[in-house]
């Protein structure tokens, strides 16, 4: 995989199953292919939510931005609102404001 994004937010630990179900329904559509998503993984830790997406190309962030107006993207964003809260609501305007910055990467040779 060439590109990864990691979104950090807040989520109550008891909401894992419902958030996983919402993404399961979303990922059963063609949206992951439209967005270039190769793999999606969700993690939680003590009230924090981590959303890792891997892409085959370097423009994953751009593809997500382009998909933001798709009704399926709008719907899952609305459906997630009761469960996912911005890490810093004072500065959050879009998912791009919640993306972690990679500062180290290592990969085994093939």
PDB file of C-alpha atoms in Angstrom:
ATOM      1  CA  UNK A   1       0.000   0.000   0.000  1.00  0.00           C
ATOM      2  CA  UNK A   2       1.303   3.396  -0.946  1.00  0.00           C
ATOM      3  CA  UNK A   3      -0.648   5.763   1.267  1.00  0.00           C
ATOM      4  CA  UNK A   4      -2.382   5.652   4.641  1.00  0.00           C
ATOM      5  CA  UNK A   5      -4.485   8.125   6.574  1.00  0.00           C
ATOM      6  CA  UNK A   6      -5.203   7.978  10.286  1.00  0.00           C
ATOM      7  CA  UNK A   7      -8.129   9.929  11.693  1.00  0.00           C
ATOM      8  CA  UNK A   8      -8.158  10.501  15.455  1.00  0.00           C
ATOM      9  CA  UNK A   9     -11.378  11.364  17.285  1.00  0.00           C
ATOM     10  CA  UNK A  10     -13.311  10.527  20.438  1.00  0.00           C
ATOM     11  CA  UNK A  11     -15.769   7.661  20.874  1.00  0.00           C
ATOM     12  CA  UNK A  12     -17.417   6.021  23.862  1.00  0.00           C
ATOM     13  CA  UNK A  13     -16.006   2.468  24.224  1.00  0.00           C
ATOM     14  CA  UNK A  14     -19.495   0.928  24.183  1.00  0.00           C
ATOM     15  CA  UNK A  15     -20.164   2.261  20.673  1.00  0.00           C
ATOM     16  CA  UNK A  16     -17.624   0.012  18.902  1.00  0.00           C
ATOM     17  CA  UNK A  17     -20.205  -2.470  17.602  1.00  0.00           C
ATOM     18  CA  UNK A  18     -22.554   0.153  16.120  1.00  0.00           C
ATOM     19  CA  UNK A  19     -19.718   2.078  14.457  1.00  0.00           C
ATOM     20  CA  UNK A  20     -18.347  -1.178  13.025  1.00  0.00           C
ATOM     21  CA  UNK A  21     -21.816  -2.039  11.713  1.00  0.00           C
ATOM     22  CA  UNK A  22     -22.172   1.365  10.012  1.00  0.00           C
ATOM     23  CA  UNK A  23     -18.805   0.974   8.301  1.00  0.00           C
ATOM     24  CA  UNK A  24     -19.614  -2.621   7.381  1.00  0.00           C
ATOM     25  CA  UNK A  25     -22.715  -1.423   5.535  1.00  0.00           C
ATOM     26  CA  UNK A  26     -20.762   1.430   3.892  1.00  0.00           C
ATOM     27  CA  UNK A  27     -17.906  -0.850   2.832  1.00  0.00           C
ATOM     28  CA  UNK A  28     -20.386  -3.267   1.225  1.00  0.00           C
ATOM     29  CA  UNK A  29     -21.141  -0.534  -1.351  1.00  0.00           C
ATOM     30  CA  UNK A  30     -18.857   0.643  -4.163  1.00  0.00           C
ATOM     31  CA  UNK A  31     -17.706   3.621  -2.070  1.00  0.00           C
ATOM     32  CA  UNK A  32     -14.401   2.081  -0.911  1.00  0.00           C
ATOM     33  CA  UNK A  33     -13.496   1.500  -4.563  1.00  0.00           C
ATOM     34  CA  UNK A  34     -14.545   5.028  -5.529  1.00  0.00           C
ATOM     35  CA  UNK A  35     -12.410   6.453  -2.735  1.00  0.00           C
ATOM     36  CA  UNK A  36      -9.497   4.150  -3.539  1.00  0.00           C
ATOM     37  CA  UNK A  37      -9.661   2.561  -0.087  1.00  0.00           C
ATOM     38  CA  UNK A  38      -7.744  -0.711  -0.042  1.00  0.00           C
ATOM     39  CA  UNK A  39      -8.181  -1.492   3.659  1.00  0.00           C
ATOM     40  CA  UNK A  40      -9.990   0.131   6.578  1.00  0.00           C
ATOM     41  CA  UNK A  41      -9.259  -0.610  10.228  1.00  0.00           C
ATOM     42  CA  UNK A  42     -10.905   0.925  13.277  1.00  0.00           C
ATOM     43  CA  UNK A  43      -9.309   1.005  16.716  1.00  0.00           C
ATOM     44  CA  UNK A  44     -10.331   2.371  20.064  1.00  0.00           C
ATOM     45  CA  UNK A  45      -8.348   3.092  23.181  1.00  0.00           C
ATOM     46  CA  UNK A  46      -9.700   4.686  26.356  1.00  0.00           C
ATOM     47  CA  UNK A  47     -12.261   6.887  24.670  1.00  0.00           C
ATOM     48  CA  UNK A  48     -10.194   7.597  21.577  1.00  0.00           C
ATOM     49  CA  UNK A  49     -11.126   6.425  18.080  1.00  0.00           C
ATOM     50  CA  UNK A  50      -8.578   5.670  15.356  1.00  0.00           C
ATOM     51  CA  UNK A  51      -9.658   5.190  11.743  1.00  0.00           C
ATOM     52  CA  UNK A  52      -6.859   3.850   9.548  1.00  0.00           C
ATOM     53  CA  UNK A  53      -7.374   3.730   5.778  1.00  0.00           C
ATOM     54  CA  UNK A  54      -4.829   2.335   3.339  1.00  0.00           C
ATOM     55  CA  UNK A  55      -4.729   3.257  -0.343  1.00  0.00           C
ATOM     56  CA  UNK A  56      -2.897   1.883  -3.360  1.00  0.00           C
ATOM     57  CA  UNK A  57      -2.119   5.397  -4.590  1.00  0.00           C
ATOM     58  CA  UNK A  58      -0.732   8.561  -3.004  1.00  0.00           C
ATOM     59  CA  UNK A  59      -3.895  10.588  -3.561  1.00  0.00           C
ATOM     60  CA  UNK A  60      -6.144   8.919  -0.953  1.00  0.00           C
ATOM     61  CA  UNK A  61      -6.798  12.187   0.866  1.00  0.00           C
ATOM     62  CA  UNK A  62      -7.788  13.870  -2.403  1.00  0.00           C
ATOM     63  CA  UNK A  63     -10.139  11.003  -3.318  1.00  0.00           C
ATOM     64  CA  UNK A  64     -11.846  11.270   0.073  1.00  0.00           C
ATOM     65  CA  UNK A  65     -12.314  15.001  -0.435  1.00  0.00           C
ATOM     66  CA  UNK A  66     -13.894  14.325  -3.853  1.00  0.00           C
ATOM     67  CA  UNK A  67     -16.259  11.724  -2.375  1.00  0.00           C
ATOM     68  CA  UNK A  68     -17.526  14.012   0.387  1.00  0.00           C
ATOM     69  CA  UNK A  69     -20.524  15.161  -1.667  1.00  0.00           C
ATOM     70  CA  UNK A  70     -21.655  11.620  -2.555  1.00  0.00           C
ATOM     71  CA  UNK A  71     -24.977  10.913  -0.761  1.00  0.00           C
ATOM     72  CA  UNK A  72     -23.555   7.664   0.677  1.00  0.00           C
ATOM     73  CA  UNK A  73     -20.612   9.559   2.190  1.00  0.00           C
ATOM     74  CA  UNK A  74     -22.953  12.247   3.542  1.00  0.00           C
ATOM     75  CA  UNK A  75     -25.206   9.532   5.023  1.00  0.00           C
ATOM     76  CA  UNK A  76     -22.461   7.678   6.883  1.00  0.00           C
ATOM     77  CA  UNK A  77     -21.058  10.965   8.140  1.00  0.00           C
ATOM     78  CA  UNK A  78     -24.493  11.827   9.562  1.00  0.00           C
ATOM     79  CA  UNK A  79     -24.983   8.291  10.944  1.00  0.00           C
ATOM     80  CA  UNK A  80     -21.624   8.481  12.756  1.00  0.00           C
ATOM     81  CA  UNK A  81     -22.293  11.839  14.420  1.00  0.00           C
ATOM     82  CA  UNK A  82     -23.997  10.340  17.516  1.00  0.00           C
ATOM     83  CA  UNK A  83     -20.947   8.132  18.099  1.00  0.00           C
ATOM     84  CA  UNK A  84     -17.843  10.011  16.923  1.00  0.00           C
ATOM     85  CA  UNK A  85     -16.809  13.362  18.357  1.00  0.00           C
ATOM     86  CA  UNK A  86     -13.975  15.532  17.094  1.00  0.00           C
ATOM     87  CA  UNK A  87     -10.806  15.245  19.159  1.00  0.00           C
ATOM     88  CA  UNK A  88     -10.626  19.040  19.249  1.00  0.00           C
ATOM     89  CA  UNK A  89     -14.067  20.483  18.418  1.00  0.00           C
ATOM     90  CA  UNK A  90     -12.676  24.036  18.541  1.00  0.00           C
ATOM     91  CA  UNK A  91     -10.480  23.457  15.476  1.00  0.00           C
ATOM     92  CA  UNK A  92     -12.363  20.698  13.577  1.00  0.00           C
ATOM     93  CA  UNK A  93     -13.872  21.669  10.203  1.00  0.00           C
ATOM     94  CA  UNK A  94     -13.474  18.439   8.214  1.00  0.00           C
ATOM     95  CA  UNK A  95     -11.869  14.958   8.537  1.00  0.00           C
ATOM     96  CA  UNK A  96      -8.661  16.516   7.230  1.00  0.00           C
ATOM     97  CA  UNK A  97      -8.431  18.429  10.537  1.00  0.00           C
ATOM     98  CA  UNK A  98      -8.414  15.135  12.460  1.00  0.00           C
ATOM     99  CA  UNK A  99      -5.679  13.361  10.493  1.00  0.00           C
ATOM    100  CA  UNK A 100      -2.594  12.314  12.387  1.00  0.00           C
ATOM    101  CA  UNK A 101       0.815  13.109  10.960  1.00  0.00           C
ATOM    102  CA  UNK A 102       3.049  10.155  10.174  1.00  0.00           C
ATOM    103  CA  UNK A 103       6.508  10.686  11.572  1.00  0.00           C
ATOM    104  CA  UNK A 104       8.005   7.203  11.049  1.00  0.00           C
ATOM    105  CA  UNK A 105       7.373   4.279   8.733  1.00  0.00           C
ATOM    106  CA  UNK A 106       9.053   0.938   8.174  1.00  0.00           C
ATOM    107  CA  UNK A 107       8.105  -1.869   5.813  1.00  0.00           C
ATOM    108  CA  UNK A 108       9.566  -5.310   5.250  1.00  0.00           C
ATOM    109  CA  UNK A 109      11.053  -5.921   1.834  1.00  0.00           C
ATOM    110  CA  UNK A 110       9.031  -8.259  -0.385  1.00  0.00           C
TER     111      UNK A 110
END
